[in-house]
Amino acid sequence: MNRPAILVLEDHPVQRLVMVRALETLGHSRILQATEGEQALARLAEHGPVDIVICDIKLPGMDGTAFLRESSKRGLVKSVILSSDVSSDLTAAVLHMASLFGIRVLGDLGKPLKLTRLETLLRRYESDADQPPGQAPAAPVFVPTAADIQGGLGRGEFIPYFQPKFDIR
């Protein structure tokens, strides 16, 4: 099986190195790296389009959102995995925006990196590629474990909304 070409767009050198090593551990070898959007576009101009971009949102210079917009205009990226430590609202908005740009959304990896989550998201790309042309893939479902929920609560990832109901009489 031919492994997808992957661009790691991350400004923090240690985070980028950890991501590249994790991808290599999972058997990927066609890996490009960039620290900000303009550099990523230049690398893609040299290399050609990639199958997957693993993208941070907060970057110096051209940020991840602007990069996704520009790379979609140029047809340089097929799929995106976000890897950022921004709020869940912003992550959801960026993923929705990417889908509107025609980029296939594989999911949100978050930070810190979890190898099993990365492997799951990469499998989504491969399973979608196995679908016959014209047949939409089944929507991926991520069912959080109790540990995921506990961790999310501890990191403040849940936002409660209340709608009181009462009888005015």
Tab-separated table of C-alpha atoms in Angstrom, residues 2-150:
chain	number	residue	atom	x	y	z
A	2	ASN	CA	1.290	3.440	-0.906
A	3	ARG	CA	1.405	5.627	2.209
A	4	PRO	CA	0.001	9.156	1.933
A	5	ALA	CA	2.252	12.202	1.682
A	6	ILE	CA	1.957	14.236	4.893
A	7	LEU	CA	2.830	17.834	5.731
A	8	VAL	CA	3.450	18.648	9.397
A	9	LEU	CA	2.755	22.366	9.902
A	10	GLU	CA	3.940	23.180	13.430
A	11	ASP	CA	6.041	26.113	14.656
A	12	HIS	CA	7.281	24.554	17.897
A	13	PRO	CA	10.421	22.497	17.068
A	14	VAL	CA	9.923	19.858	19.774
A	15	GLN	CA	6.231	19.368	18.931
A	16	ARG	CA	7.138	19.072	15.241
A	17	LEU	CA	9.911	16.541	15.967
A	18	VAL	CA	7.599	14.447	18.161
A	19	MET	CA	4.948	14.437	15.409
A	20	VAL	CA	7.440	13.426	12.719
A	21	ARG	CA	8.844	10.623	14.901
A	22	ALA	CA	5.308	9.402	15.668
A	23	LEU	CA	4.505	9.313	11.943
A	24	GLU	CA	7.725	7.408	11.253
A	25	THR	CA	6.830	4.964	14.038
A	26	LEU	CA	3.509	4.377	12.268
A	27	GLY	CA	5.354	3.571	9.023
A	28	HIS	CA	5.085	6.899	7.179
A	29	SER	CA	8.110	8.175	5.290
A	30	ARG	CA	6.772	10.816	2.885
A	31	ILE	CA	6.767	13.641	5.437
A	32	LEU	CA	7.284	17.357	4.778
A	33	GLN	CA	7.742	19.915	7.554
A	34	ALA	CA	7.066	23.641	7.857
A	35	THR	CA	6.949	26.177	10.676
A	36	GLU	CA	4.379	28.601	9.209
A	37	GLY	CA	1.973	28.928	6.288
A	38	GLU	CA	4.166	30.749	3.756
A	39	GLN	CA	6.962	28.228	4.257
A	40	ALA	CA	4.458	25.386	3.868
A	41	LEU	CA	3.154	26.819	0.591
A	42	ALA	CA	6.742	27.103	-0.681
A	43	ARG	CA	7.451	23.478	0.265
A	44	LEU	CA	4.268	22.351	-1.491
A	45	ALA	CA	5.234	24.375	-4.578
A	46	GLU	CA	8.497	22.370	-4.685
A	47	HIS	CA	7.063	18.978	-3.729
A	48	GLY	CA	3.524	19.100	-5.079
A	49	PRO	CA	0.225	18.427	-3.285
A	50	VAL	CA	0.038	16.333	-0.124
A	51	ASP	CA	-2.651	13.926	0.970
A	52	ILE	CA	-2.792	15.066	4.609
A	53	VAL	CA	-1.715	18.196	6.471
A	54	ILE	CA	-1.354	17.963	10.244
A	55	CYS	CA	-1.854	21.609	11.076
A	56	ASP	CA	-1.490	23.840	14.107
A	57	ILE	CA	-3.764	26.893	14.060
A	58	LYS	CA	-1.608	29.359	16.012
A	59	LEU	CA	1.478	30.028	13.893
A	60	PRO	CA	3.702	33.065	13.347
A	61	GLY	CA	3.280	34.769	9.988
A	62	MET	CA	0.581	33.007	7.986
A	63	ASP	CA	-1.449	31.035	10.534
A	64	GLY	CA	-3.068	27.650	10.001
A	65	THR	CA	-6.451	29.073	9.000
A	66	ALA	CA	-4.975	31.292	6.280
A	67	PHE	CA	-2.796	28.391	5.105
A	68	LEU	CA	-5.818	26.088	4.745
A	69	ARG	CA	-7.679	28.755	2.755
A	70	GLU	CA	-4.739	29.409	0.413
A	71	SER	CA	-3.747	25.754	-0.026
A	72	SER	CA	-7.345	24.834	-0.872
A	73	LYS	CA	-7.454	27.548	-3.566
A	74	ARG	CA	-4.305	26.034	-5.089
A	75	GLY	CA	-5.437	22.400	-4.680
A	76	LEU	CA	-2.400	21.513	-2.559
A	77	VAL	CA	-4.049	19.658	0.348
A	78	LYS	CA	-6.616	16.854	0.270
A	79	SER	CA	-7.218	16.276	3.997
A	80	VAL	CA	-6.561	17.975	7.327
A	81	ILE	CA	-5.938	16.883	10.899
A	82	LEU	CA	-5.816	19.761	13.369
A	83	SER	CA	-3.217	19.628	16.117
A	84	SER	CA	-3.656	22.715	18.234
A	85	ASP	CA	-4.293	23.686	21.831
A	86	VAL	CA	-7.007	26.249	21.103
A	87	SER	CA	-10.577	26.156	22.423
A	88	SER	CA	-12.958	23.511	21.143
A	89	ASP	CA	-15.182	26.253	19.656
A	90	LEU	CA	-12.325	27.580	17.529
A	91	THR	CA	-11.275	24.073	16.522
A	92	ALA	CA	-14.818	23.243	15.396
A	93	ALA	CA	-15.037	26.507	13.433
A	94	VAL	CA	-11.723	25.888	11.649
A	95	LEU	CA	-12.665	22.300	10.795
A	96	HIS	CA	-16.021	23.486	9.419
A	97	MET	CA	-14.254	26.191	7.405
A	98	ALA	CA	-11.820	23.606	5.987
A	99	SER	CA	-14.712	21.402	4.876
A	100	LEU	CA	-16.312	24.417	3.149
A	101	PHE	CA	-13.014	24.934	1.313
A	102	GLY	CA	-13.285	21.361	-0.006
A	103	ILE	CA	-10.657	19.876	2.296
A	104	ARG	CA	-11.618	16.518	3.791
A	105	VAL	CA	-11.649	16.783	7.574
A	106	LEU	CA	-10.140	13.792	9.365
A	107	GLY	CA	-10.469	15.252	12.860
A	108	ASP	CA	-8.828	17.029	15.735
A	109	LEU	CA	-5.724	15.570	17.328
A	110	GLY	CA	-5.315	18.217	20.000
A	111	LYS	CA	-2.237	18.556	22.159
A	112	PRO	CA	-0.374	16.816	23.643
A	113	LEU	CA	0.023	14.155	20.962
A	114	LYS	CA	-1.586	10.781	21.596
A	115	LEU	CA	-0.197	8.128	19.262
A	116	THR	CA	-3.383	6.018	19.287
A	117	ARG	CA	-5.509	9.048	18.324
A	118	LEU	CA	-3.079	9.926	15.514
A	119	GLU	CA	-3.235	6.358	14.234
A	120	THR	CA	-7.059	6.437	14.295
A	121	LEU	CA	-7.211	9.684	12.323
A	122	LEU	CA	-4.700	8.434	9.753
A	123	ARG	CA	-6.769	5.272	9.323
A	124	ARG	CA	-9.751	7.470	8.454
A	125	TYR	CA	-7.860	8.732	5.429
A	126	GLU	CA	-6.986	5.208	4.333
A	127	SER	CA	-10.497	3.833	4.899
A	128	ASP	CA	-12.032	6.748	2.961
A	129	ALA	CA	-9.601	6.049	0.110
A	130	ASP	CA	-10.835	2.424	-0.048
A	131	GLN	CA	-14.413	3.523	-0.861
A	132	PRO	CA	-15.540	2.972	-4.460
A	133	PRO	CA	-15.791	6.214	-6.475
A	134	GLY	CA	-19.100	8.001	-6.011
A	135	GLN	CA	-19.889	6.270	-2.730
A	136	ALA	CA	-19.709	8.500	0.314
A	137	PRO	CA	-17.781	7.027	3.229
A	138	ALA	CA	-19.573	6.396	6.480
A	139	ALA	CA	-19.264	9.299	8.882
A	140	PRO	CA	-16.511	8.529	11.387
A	141	VAL	CA	-17.702	8.240	14.948
A	142	PHE	CA	-15.448	8.909	17.892
A	143	VAL	CA	-16.871	7.539	21.105
A	144	PRO	CA	-14.975	8.938	24.067
A	145	THR	CA	-13.979	6.619	26.868
A	146	ALA	CA	-14.610	7.441	30.511
A	147	ALA	CA	-10.925	8.389	30.774
A	148	ASP	CA	-11.307	10.799	27.811
A	149	ILE	CA	-14.277	12.467	29.503
A	150	GLN	CA	-12.495	12.689	32.862
